[in-house]
XYZ file of C-alpha atoms in Angstrom:
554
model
C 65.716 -2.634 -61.473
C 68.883 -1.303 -59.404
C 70.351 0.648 -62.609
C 67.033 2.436 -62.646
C 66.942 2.818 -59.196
C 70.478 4.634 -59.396
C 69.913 6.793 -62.280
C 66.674 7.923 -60.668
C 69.100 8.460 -57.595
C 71.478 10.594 -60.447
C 68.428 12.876 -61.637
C 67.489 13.241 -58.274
C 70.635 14.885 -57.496
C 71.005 16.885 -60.571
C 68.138 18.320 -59.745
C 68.837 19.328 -56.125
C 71.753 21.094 -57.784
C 70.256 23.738 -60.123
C 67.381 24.336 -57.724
C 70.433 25.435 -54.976
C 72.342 27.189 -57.958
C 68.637 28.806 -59.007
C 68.490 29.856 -55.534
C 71.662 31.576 -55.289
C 72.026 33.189 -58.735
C 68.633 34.827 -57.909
C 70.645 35.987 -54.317
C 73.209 37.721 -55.845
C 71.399 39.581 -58.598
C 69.323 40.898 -55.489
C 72.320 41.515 -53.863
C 73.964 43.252 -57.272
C 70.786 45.553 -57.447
C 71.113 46.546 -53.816
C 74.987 47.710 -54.492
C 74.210 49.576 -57.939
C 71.475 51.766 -55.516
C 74.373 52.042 -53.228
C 76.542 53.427 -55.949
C 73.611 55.657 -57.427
C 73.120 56.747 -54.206
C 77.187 57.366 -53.411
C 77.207 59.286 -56.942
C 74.469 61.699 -55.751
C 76.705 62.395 -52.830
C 79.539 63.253 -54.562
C 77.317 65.102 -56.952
C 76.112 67.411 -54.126
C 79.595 67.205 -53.004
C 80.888 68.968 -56.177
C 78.632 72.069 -55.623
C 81.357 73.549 -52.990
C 83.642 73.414 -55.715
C 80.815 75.572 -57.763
C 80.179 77.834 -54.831
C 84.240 78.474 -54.780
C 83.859 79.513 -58.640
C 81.356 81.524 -58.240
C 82.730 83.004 -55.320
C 86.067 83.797 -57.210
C 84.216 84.736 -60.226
C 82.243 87.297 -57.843
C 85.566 88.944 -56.457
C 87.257 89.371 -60.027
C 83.931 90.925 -61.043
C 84.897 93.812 -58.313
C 88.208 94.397 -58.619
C 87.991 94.585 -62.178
C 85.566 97.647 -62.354
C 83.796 98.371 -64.961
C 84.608 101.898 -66.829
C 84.065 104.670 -64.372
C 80.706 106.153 -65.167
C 79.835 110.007 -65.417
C 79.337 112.544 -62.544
C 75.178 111.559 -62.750
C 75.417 107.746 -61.936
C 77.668 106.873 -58.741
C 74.468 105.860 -56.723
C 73.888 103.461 -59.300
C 77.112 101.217 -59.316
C 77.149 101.563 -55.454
C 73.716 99.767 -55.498
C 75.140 96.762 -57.692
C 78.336 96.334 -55.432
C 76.009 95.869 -52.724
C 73.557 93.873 -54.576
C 76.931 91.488 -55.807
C 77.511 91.120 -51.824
C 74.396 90.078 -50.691
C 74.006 87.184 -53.658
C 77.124 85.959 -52.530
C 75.773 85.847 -48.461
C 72.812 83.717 -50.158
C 75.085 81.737 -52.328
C 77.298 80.884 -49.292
C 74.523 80.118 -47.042
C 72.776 77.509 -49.103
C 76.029 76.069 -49.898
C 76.429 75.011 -46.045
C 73.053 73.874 -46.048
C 73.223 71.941 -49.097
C 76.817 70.662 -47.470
C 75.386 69.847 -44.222
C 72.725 67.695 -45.972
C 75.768 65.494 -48.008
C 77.405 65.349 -44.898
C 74.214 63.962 -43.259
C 73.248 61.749 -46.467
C 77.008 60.399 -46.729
C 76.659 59.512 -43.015
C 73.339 57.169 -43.662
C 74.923 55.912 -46.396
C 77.850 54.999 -44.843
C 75.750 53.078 -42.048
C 73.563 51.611 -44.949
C 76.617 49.894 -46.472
C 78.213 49.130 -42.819
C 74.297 47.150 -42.545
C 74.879 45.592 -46.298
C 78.156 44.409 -45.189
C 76.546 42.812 -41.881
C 74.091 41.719 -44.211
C 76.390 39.915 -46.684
C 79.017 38.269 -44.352
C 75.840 36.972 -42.523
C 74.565 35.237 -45.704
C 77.850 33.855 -46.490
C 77.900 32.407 -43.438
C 74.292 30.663 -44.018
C 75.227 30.457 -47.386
C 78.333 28.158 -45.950
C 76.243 26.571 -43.095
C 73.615 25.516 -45.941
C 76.170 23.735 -47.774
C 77.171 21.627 -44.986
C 73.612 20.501 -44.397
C 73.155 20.003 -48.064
C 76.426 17.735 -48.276
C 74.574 16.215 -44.951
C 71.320 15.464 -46.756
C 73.152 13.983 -49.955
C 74.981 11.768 -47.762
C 71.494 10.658 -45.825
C 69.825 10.666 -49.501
C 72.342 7.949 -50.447
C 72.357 6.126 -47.382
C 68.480 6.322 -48.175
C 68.778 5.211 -51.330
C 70.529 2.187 -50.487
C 68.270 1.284 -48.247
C 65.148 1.734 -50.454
C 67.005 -0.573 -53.202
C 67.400 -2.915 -49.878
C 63.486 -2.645 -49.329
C 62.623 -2.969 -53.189
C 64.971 -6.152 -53.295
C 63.061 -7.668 -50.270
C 59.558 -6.372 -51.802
C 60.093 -8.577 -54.785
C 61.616 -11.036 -52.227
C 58.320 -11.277 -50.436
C 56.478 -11.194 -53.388
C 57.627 -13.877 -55.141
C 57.370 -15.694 -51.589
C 53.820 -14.618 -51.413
C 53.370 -15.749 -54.838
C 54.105 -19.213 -54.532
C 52.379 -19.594 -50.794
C 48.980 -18.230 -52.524
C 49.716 -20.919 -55.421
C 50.461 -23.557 -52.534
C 47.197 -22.742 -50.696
C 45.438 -22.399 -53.908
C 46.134 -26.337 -53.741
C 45.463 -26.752 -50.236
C 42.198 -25.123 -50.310
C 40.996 -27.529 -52.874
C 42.335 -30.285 -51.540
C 40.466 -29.169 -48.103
C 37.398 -28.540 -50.245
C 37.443 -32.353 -51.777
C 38.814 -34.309 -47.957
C 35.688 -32.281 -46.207
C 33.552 -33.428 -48.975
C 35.075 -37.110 -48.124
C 34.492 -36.479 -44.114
C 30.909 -35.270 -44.499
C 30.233 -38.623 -46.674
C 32.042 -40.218 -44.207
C 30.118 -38.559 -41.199
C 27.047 -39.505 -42.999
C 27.607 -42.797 -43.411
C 28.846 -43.079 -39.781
C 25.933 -41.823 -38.182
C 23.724 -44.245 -40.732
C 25.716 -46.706 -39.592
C 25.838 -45.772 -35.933
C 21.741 -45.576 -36.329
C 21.845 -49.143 -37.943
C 23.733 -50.082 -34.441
C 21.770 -48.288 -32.431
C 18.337 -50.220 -33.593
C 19.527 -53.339 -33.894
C 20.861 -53.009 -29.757
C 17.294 -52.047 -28.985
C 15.679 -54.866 -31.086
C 18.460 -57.118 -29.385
C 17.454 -55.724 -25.688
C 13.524 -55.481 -26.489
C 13.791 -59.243 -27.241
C 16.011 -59.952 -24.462
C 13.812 -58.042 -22.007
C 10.596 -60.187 -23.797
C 12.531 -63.264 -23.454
C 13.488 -62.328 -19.277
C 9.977 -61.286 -18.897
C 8.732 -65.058 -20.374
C 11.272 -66.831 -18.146
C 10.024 -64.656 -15.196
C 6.453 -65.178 -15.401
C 6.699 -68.811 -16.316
C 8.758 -68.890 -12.674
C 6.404 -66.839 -11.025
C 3.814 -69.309 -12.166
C 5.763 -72.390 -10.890
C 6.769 -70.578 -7.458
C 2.414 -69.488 -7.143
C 1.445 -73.010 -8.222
C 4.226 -74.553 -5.810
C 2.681 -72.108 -3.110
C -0.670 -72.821 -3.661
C -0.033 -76.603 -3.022
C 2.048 -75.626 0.374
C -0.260 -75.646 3.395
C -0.220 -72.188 5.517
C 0.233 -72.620 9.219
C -1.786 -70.187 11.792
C 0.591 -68.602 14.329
C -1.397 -68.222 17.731
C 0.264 -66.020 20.410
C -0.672 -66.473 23.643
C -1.831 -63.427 25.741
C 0.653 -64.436 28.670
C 3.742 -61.899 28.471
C 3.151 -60.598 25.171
C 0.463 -57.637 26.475
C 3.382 -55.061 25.172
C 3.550 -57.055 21.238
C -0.876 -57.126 21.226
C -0.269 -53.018 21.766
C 2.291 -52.431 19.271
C 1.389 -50.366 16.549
C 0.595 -51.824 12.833
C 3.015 -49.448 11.837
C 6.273 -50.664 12.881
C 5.216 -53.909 9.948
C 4.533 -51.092 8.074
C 7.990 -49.238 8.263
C 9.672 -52.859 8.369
C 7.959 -53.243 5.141
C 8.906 -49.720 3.690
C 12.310 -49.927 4.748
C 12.418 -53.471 2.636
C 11.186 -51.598 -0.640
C 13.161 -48.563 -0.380
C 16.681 -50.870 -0.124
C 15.587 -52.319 -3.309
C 16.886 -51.481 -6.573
C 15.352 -48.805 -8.890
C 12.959 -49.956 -11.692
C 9.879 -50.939 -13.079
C 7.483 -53.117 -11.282
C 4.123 -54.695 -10.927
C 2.343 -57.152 -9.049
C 2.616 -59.980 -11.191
C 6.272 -59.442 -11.842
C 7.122 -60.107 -8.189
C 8.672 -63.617 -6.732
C 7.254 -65.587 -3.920
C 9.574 -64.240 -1.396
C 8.966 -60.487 -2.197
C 5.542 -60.959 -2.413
C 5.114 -62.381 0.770
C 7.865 -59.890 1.982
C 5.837 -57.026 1.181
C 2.541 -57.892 2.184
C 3.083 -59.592 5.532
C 4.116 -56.257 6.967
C 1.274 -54.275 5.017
C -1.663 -56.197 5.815
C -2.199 -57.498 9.714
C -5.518 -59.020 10.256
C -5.721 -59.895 14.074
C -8.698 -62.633 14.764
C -10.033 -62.902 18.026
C -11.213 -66.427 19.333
C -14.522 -66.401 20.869
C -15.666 -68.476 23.580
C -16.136 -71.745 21.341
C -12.207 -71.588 21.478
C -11.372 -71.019 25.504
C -12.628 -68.812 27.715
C -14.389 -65.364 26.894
C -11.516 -63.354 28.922
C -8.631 -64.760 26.642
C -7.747 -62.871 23.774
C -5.275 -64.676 20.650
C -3.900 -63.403 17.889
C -3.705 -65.415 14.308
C -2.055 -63.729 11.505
C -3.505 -64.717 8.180
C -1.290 -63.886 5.140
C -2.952 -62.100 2.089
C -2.862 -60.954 -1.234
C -2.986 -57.414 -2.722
C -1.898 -55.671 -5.718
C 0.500 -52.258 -5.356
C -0.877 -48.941 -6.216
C 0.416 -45.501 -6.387
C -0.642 -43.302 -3.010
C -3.817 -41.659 -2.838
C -4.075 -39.821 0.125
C -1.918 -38.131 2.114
C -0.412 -39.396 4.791
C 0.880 -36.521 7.367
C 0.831 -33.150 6.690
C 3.207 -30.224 8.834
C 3.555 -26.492 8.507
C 7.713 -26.321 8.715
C 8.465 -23.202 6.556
C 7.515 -19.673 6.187
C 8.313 -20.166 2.579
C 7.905 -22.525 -0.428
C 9.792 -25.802 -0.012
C 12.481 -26.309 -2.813
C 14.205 -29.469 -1.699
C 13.400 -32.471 0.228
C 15.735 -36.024 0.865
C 15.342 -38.681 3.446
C 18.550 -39.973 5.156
C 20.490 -43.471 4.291
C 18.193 -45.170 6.569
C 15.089 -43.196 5.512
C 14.191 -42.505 9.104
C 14.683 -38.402 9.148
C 13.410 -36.618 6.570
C 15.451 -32.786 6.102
C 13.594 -30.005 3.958
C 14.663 -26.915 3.203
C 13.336 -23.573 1.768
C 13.143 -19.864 0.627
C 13.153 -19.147 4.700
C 16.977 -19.763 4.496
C 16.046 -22.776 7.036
C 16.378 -26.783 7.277
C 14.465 -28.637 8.912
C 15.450 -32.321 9.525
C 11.611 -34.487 10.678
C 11.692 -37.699 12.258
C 9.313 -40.281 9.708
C 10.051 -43.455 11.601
C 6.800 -43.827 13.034
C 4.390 -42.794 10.230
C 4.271 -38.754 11.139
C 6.245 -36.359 10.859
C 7.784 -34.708 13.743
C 10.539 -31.986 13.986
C 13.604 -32.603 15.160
C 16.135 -30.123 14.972
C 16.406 -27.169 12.368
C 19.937 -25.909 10.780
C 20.097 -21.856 10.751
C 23.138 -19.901 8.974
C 22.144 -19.779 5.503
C 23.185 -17.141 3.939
C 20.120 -17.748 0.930
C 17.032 -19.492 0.085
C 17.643 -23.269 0.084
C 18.075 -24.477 -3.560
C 18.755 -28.264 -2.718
C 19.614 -30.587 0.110
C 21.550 -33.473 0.187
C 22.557 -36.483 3.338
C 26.426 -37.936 3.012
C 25.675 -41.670 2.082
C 27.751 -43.050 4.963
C 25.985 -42.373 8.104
C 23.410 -39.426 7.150
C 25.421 -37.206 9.894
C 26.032 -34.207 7.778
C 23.483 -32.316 5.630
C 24.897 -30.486 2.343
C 22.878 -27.738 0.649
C 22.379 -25.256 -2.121
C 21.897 -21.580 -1.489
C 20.579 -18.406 -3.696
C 23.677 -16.602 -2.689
C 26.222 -18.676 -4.964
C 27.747 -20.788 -2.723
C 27.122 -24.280 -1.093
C 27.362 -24.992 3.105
C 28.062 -28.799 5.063
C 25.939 -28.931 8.474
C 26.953 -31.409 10.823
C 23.653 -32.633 12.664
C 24.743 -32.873 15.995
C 25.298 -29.656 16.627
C 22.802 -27.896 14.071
C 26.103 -25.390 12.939
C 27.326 -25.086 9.834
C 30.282 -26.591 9.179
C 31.838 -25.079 5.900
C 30.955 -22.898 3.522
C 32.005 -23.116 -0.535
C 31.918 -20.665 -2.564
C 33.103 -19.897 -5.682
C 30.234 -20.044 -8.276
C 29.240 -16.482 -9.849
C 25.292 -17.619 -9.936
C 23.052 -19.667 -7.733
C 23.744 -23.085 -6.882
C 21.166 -24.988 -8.191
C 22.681 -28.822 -7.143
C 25.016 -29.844 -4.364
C 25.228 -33.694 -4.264
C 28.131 -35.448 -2.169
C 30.502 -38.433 -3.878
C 30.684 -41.932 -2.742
C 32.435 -40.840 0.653
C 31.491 -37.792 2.430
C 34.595 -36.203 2.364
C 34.355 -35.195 -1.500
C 31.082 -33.161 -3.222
C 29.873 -31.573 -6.459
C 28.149 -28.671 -7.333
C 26.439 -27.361 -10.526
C 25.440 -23.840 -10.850
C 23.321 -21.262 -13.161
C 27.024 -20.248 -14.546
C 26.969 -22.767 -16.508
C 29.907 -24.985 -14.126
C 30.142 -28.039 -12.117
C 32.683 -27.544 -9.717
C 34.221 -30.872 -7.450
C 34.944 -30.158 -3.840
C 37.488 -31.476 -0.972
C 35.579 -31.485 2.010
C 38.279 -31.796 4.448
C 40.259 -28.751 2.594
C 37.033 -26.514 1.831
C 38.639 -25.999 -1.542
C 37.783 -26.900 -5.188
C 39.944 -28.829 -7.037
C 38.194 -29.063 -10.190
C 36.214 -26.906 -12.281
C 34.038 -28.258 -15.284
C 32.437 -26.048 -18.122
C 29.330 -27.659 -18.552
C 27.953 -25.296 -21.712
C 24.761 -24.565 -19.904
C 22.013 -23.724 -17.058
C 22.783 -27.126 -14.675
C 19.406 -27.619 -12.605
C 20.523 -31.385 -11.107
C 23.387 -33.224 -10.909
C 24.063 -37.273 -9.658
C 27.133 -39.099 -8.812
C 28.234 -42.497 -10.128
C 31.803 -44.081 -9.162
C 33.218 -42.745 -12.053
C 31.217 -40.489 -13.672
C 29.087 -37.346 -12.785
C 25.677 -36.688 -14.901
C 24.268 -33.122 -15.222
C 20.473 -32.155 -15.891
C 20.787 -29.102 -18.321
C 18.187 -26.491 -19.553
C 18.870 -27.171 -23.000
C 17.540 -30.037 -22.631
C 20.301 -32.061 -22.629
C 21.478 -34.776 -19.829
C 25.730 -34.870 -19.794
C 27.860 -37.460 -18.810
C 31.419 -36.264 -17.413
C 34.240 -38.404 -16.742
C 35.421 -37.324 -13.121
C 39.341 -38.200 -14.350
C 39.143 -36.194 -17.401
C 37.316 -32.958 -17.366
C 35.400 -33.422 -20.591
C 31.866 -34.670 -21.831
C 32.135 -38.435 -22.864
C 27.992 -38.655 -23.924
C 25.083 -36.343 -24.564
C 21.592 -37.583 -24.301
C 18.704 -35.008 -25.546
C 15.259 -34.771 -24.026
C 12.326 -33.483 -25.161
C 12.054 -31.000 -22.210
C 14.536 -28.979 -20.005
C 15.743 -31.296 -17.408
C 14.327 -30.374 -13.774
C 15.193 -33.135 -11.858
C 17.853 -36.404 -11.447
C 17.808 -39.334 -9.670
C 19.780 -42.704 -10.269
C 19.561 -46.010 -8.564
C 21.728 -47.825 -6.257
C 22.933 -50.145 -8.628
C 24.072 -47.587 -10.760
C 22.457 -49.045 -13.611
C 19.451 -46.495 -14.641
C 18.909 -43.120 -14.591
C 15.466 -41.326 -14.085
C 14.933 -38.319 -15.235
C 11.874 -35.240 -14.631
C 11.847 -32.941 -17.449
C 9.256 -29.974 -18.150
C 7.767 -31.979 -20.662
C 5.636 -33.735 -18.369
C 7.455 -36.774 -18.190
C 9.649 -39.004 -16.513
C 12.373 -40.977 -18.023
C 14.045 -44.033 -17.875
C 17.682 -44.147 -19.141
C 19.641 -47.365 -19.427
C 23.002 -46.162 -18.298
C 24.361 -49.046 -19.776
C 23.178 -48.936 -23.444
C 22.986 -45.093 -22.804
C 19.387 -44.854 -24.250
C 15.841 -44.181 -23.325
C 13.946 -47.114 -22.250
C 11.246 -46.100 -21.037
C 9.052 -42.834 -20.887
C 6.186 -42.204 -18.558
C 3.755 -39.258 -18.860
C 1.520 -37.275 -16.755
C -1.538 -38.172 -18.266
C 0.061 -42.035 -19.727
C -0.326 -43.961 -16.817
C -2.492 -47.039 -17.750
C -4.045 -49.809 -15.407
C -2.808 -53.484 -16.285
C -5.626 -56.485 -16.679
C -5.286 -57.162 -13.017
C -6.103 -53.426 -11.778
C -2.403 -52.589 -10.727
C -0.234 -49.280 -11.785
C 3.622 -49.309 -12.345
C 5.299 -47.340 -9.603
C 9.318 -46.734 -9.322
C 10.893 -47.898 -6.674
């Protein structure tokens, strides 16, 4: 390959040669044409010069012609040879007269063509000099032609180099390629038989917890049965309150029983539950504060002016609401979040009217209490800290999230950061840390005490509620999806799909199930445990039991 590289190099050359000796044979028969005009034209001048030298002949031959007369003619003809002496004279005048013209013109052509060969000498030495200048760039450009061709055999070498190299990686992935081909083909088996086996598991838990909940349900009714028979065999004492100091318990309200009462369900745990699946305790727990009968004793008793009070305990079966209980105009706007405090006493709403306004419930009615102002946006979500219930956290419209403290209705941070609307703002276990999810597809986590974010989570879609566990945050997405995050590692440790985009979240205080409002019409029960579905509960599903009574959540 080099020798043919080189004797390409050789012809190349050759045939720079004869092209520059082409070019300058061709330049010096145009240059041997121009000098044989040049001698033409100096032999014309010397031709024109010779005519003085034919002017001097004629001139002698003129003057010999006179003084050798001719024969002296007669006596009749001297007019006659006068005439032709004086004709003789005046050709010579002529003669002489065009010879200085004709001399004047050689002078003047002799001059031009002296100056014309002056020019052609110009002329020449200037081409000898480019001449001489274009061999020293040609002896350039064959030195940069053979540094050039050195490097081009350089090139070619590592062409074939890097082909051969390219060869035997194409052969080498060739082989890796099929061996991909035949380990995906083993993965996708494997995958296959993984999720088989990983829906084999999956049954055989719920079979294993259906039975186990069967089995705790068995157990619990045959103890509620013992505890109802026990309790039906205990004799039920009637508490009489005299009317003597006691005026102010006689005009208490029935609902500070009731709000005892409430305040007993709502510190229970989340789940399902009916009347017959409550213990002799709770039962009597519930309904003591519920139901107050008050009997009077007449005058077979004591006197008609005495008044005593004998509460009688009583049985009834729980039922969702079905009227309502106080009603308030609060907000110019629609409502978009409501949550009562840790004790459930103040209730704090918030709206489109860039308001919140906390209510006082304790008593049965609602009654306003103070209102927080400086939102920047409509109210997207509201939210207590679960210490004390002193400061109120809420999502705005205008991408950012702001901390009230109640006492002095002013807000006490604001957090921005999000490029869309925060849709949830939800505070950790203390009140110092919080969480966010937004329409830009994030969950960001929150220092309080720093106003900064610390962590940001990609969260692959629309969040519309987020809840906090001790070590995990869950996420409500719009492709209908539910996310659990690991809040020491920012990635997703479980999916759960729904049927319908996830609107709402809510988990219970033992951290043990999740319920979740979806636009499917339907509310869900997740066992965060098992991390499945346990139960579902539809709009229009709702059946009575055999006693009359309706599930509720509490």
């Amino acid at each position: 390959m080099a020798e043919s590289g080189g004797g390409s190099a050789r012809l190349c050359r050759r045939c720079w040669k004869r092209h520059i000796v082409r070019q300058l044979q061709q330049r010096d028969r145009a240059q041997k044409a121009r000098f044989l005009d040049l001698v033409q034209a100096y032999n014309k001048l010397l031709e024109k010069s010779n005519l003085e030298n034919l002017t001097a002949k004629l001139q002698a031959k003129s003057l010999d012609n006179l003084r050798g007369f001719p024969p002296r003619p007669t006596q009749e003809t001297p007019d006659c040879f006068l005439g032709a002496v004086l004709g003789s004279a005046e050709t010579t005048e002529s003669l002489k007269g065009i010879h200085e013209r004709h001399l004047a013109e050689v002078e003047s052509i002799n001059g031009q063509l002296a100056y014309s060969i002056y020019e052609w000498n110009l002329q020449l030495k200037a081409k000898d000099a480019e001449l001489e200048e274009q061999r020293g760039r040609l002896a350039g450009l064959s030195g940069q032609v053979s540094e050039l061709e050195a490097e081009h055999r350089l090139l070619r070498e590592q062409v074939e180099e890097l082909s051969r190299r390219t060869a035997a990686m194409k052969d080498d992935y060739g082989s890796l390629h099929q061996r991909y081909r035949q380990q995906d083909a083993d993965f996708r088996q494997a995958v296959e038989r993984g999720l088989e086996l990983l829906t084999c598991l999956m049954q055989k838990k719920a079979e294993a917890a259906e039975h186990r909940n069967k089995a705790l349900e068995r157990a619990k009714q045959d103890r509620l049965a013992k505890e109802l028979k026990k309790a039906v065999r205990t004799p039920v004492g009637i508490k009489v309150e005299p009317e003597d100091g006691k005026a102010d318990e006689q005009k208490m309200p029935r609902r500070d029983a009731q709000e005892e009462s409430g305040e007993k369900m709502l510190k229970r745990p989340f789940r399902s539950a009916s009347a017959t699946s409550m213990t002799l305790t709770r039962y009597v727990g519930v309904f003591k504060g519920l139901f107050d009968f008050r009997m009077k004793r007449g005058s077979s008793f004591s006197s008609p002016s005495e008044e005593r009070s004998y509460y009688i305990p009583s049985c009834a079966a729980a039922c969702l609401p079905s009227r309502v209980r106080d009603e308030q105009e609060g907000h110019a706007s629609e409502i978009n979040a409501a949550r009562f405090s840790p004790n459930s006493s103040v209730l704090a709403t918030g709206g489109a009217d860039k308001l919140i306004r906390l209510w006082d419930v304790a008593g049965g009615r609602m009654e306003k209490v103070k209102t927080l102002e400086g939102a920047n946006g409509g109210i997207t979500s509201v939210e207590f800290d679960p210490s004390q219930g002193f400061h109120v956290l809420a999502g705005t419209y205008n991408n950012a999230a702001q901390l009230w403290k109640v006492d002095d209705c002013h807000f006490k941070e604001v957090l921005t950061g999000h490029t869309d609307k925060v849709t949830a703002a939800r505070f950790r276990a203390t009140r110092h840390q919080a969480v966010t999810g937004s329409r830009d597809r994030t969950v960001k986590e929150w220092d309080l005490t720093k106003g900064a974010c610390y962590r940001t989570i990609g969260v692959f879609s629309y969040c519309n509620d987020i809840v906090c566990c001790d070590t995990f945050i869950i996420s409500g997405h719009h492709d209908k999806t539910i996310r659990f995050w690991d809040s020491r590692d920012p990635r997703c440790t479980q999916v759960i799909p729904v049927e319908g985009k996830v609107t709402s979240l809510s988990i219970s205080p033992d951290q043990m199930h999740l319920l979740s409002c979806s636009r499917d019409n339907a509310l869900k029960v997740i066992d965060l445990r098992m991390h499945n579905i346990r139960q579902v509960f539809r709009a229009e599903g709702f059946k009575c039991g055999s006693d009359g009574t309706k599930a509720v959540f509490r």
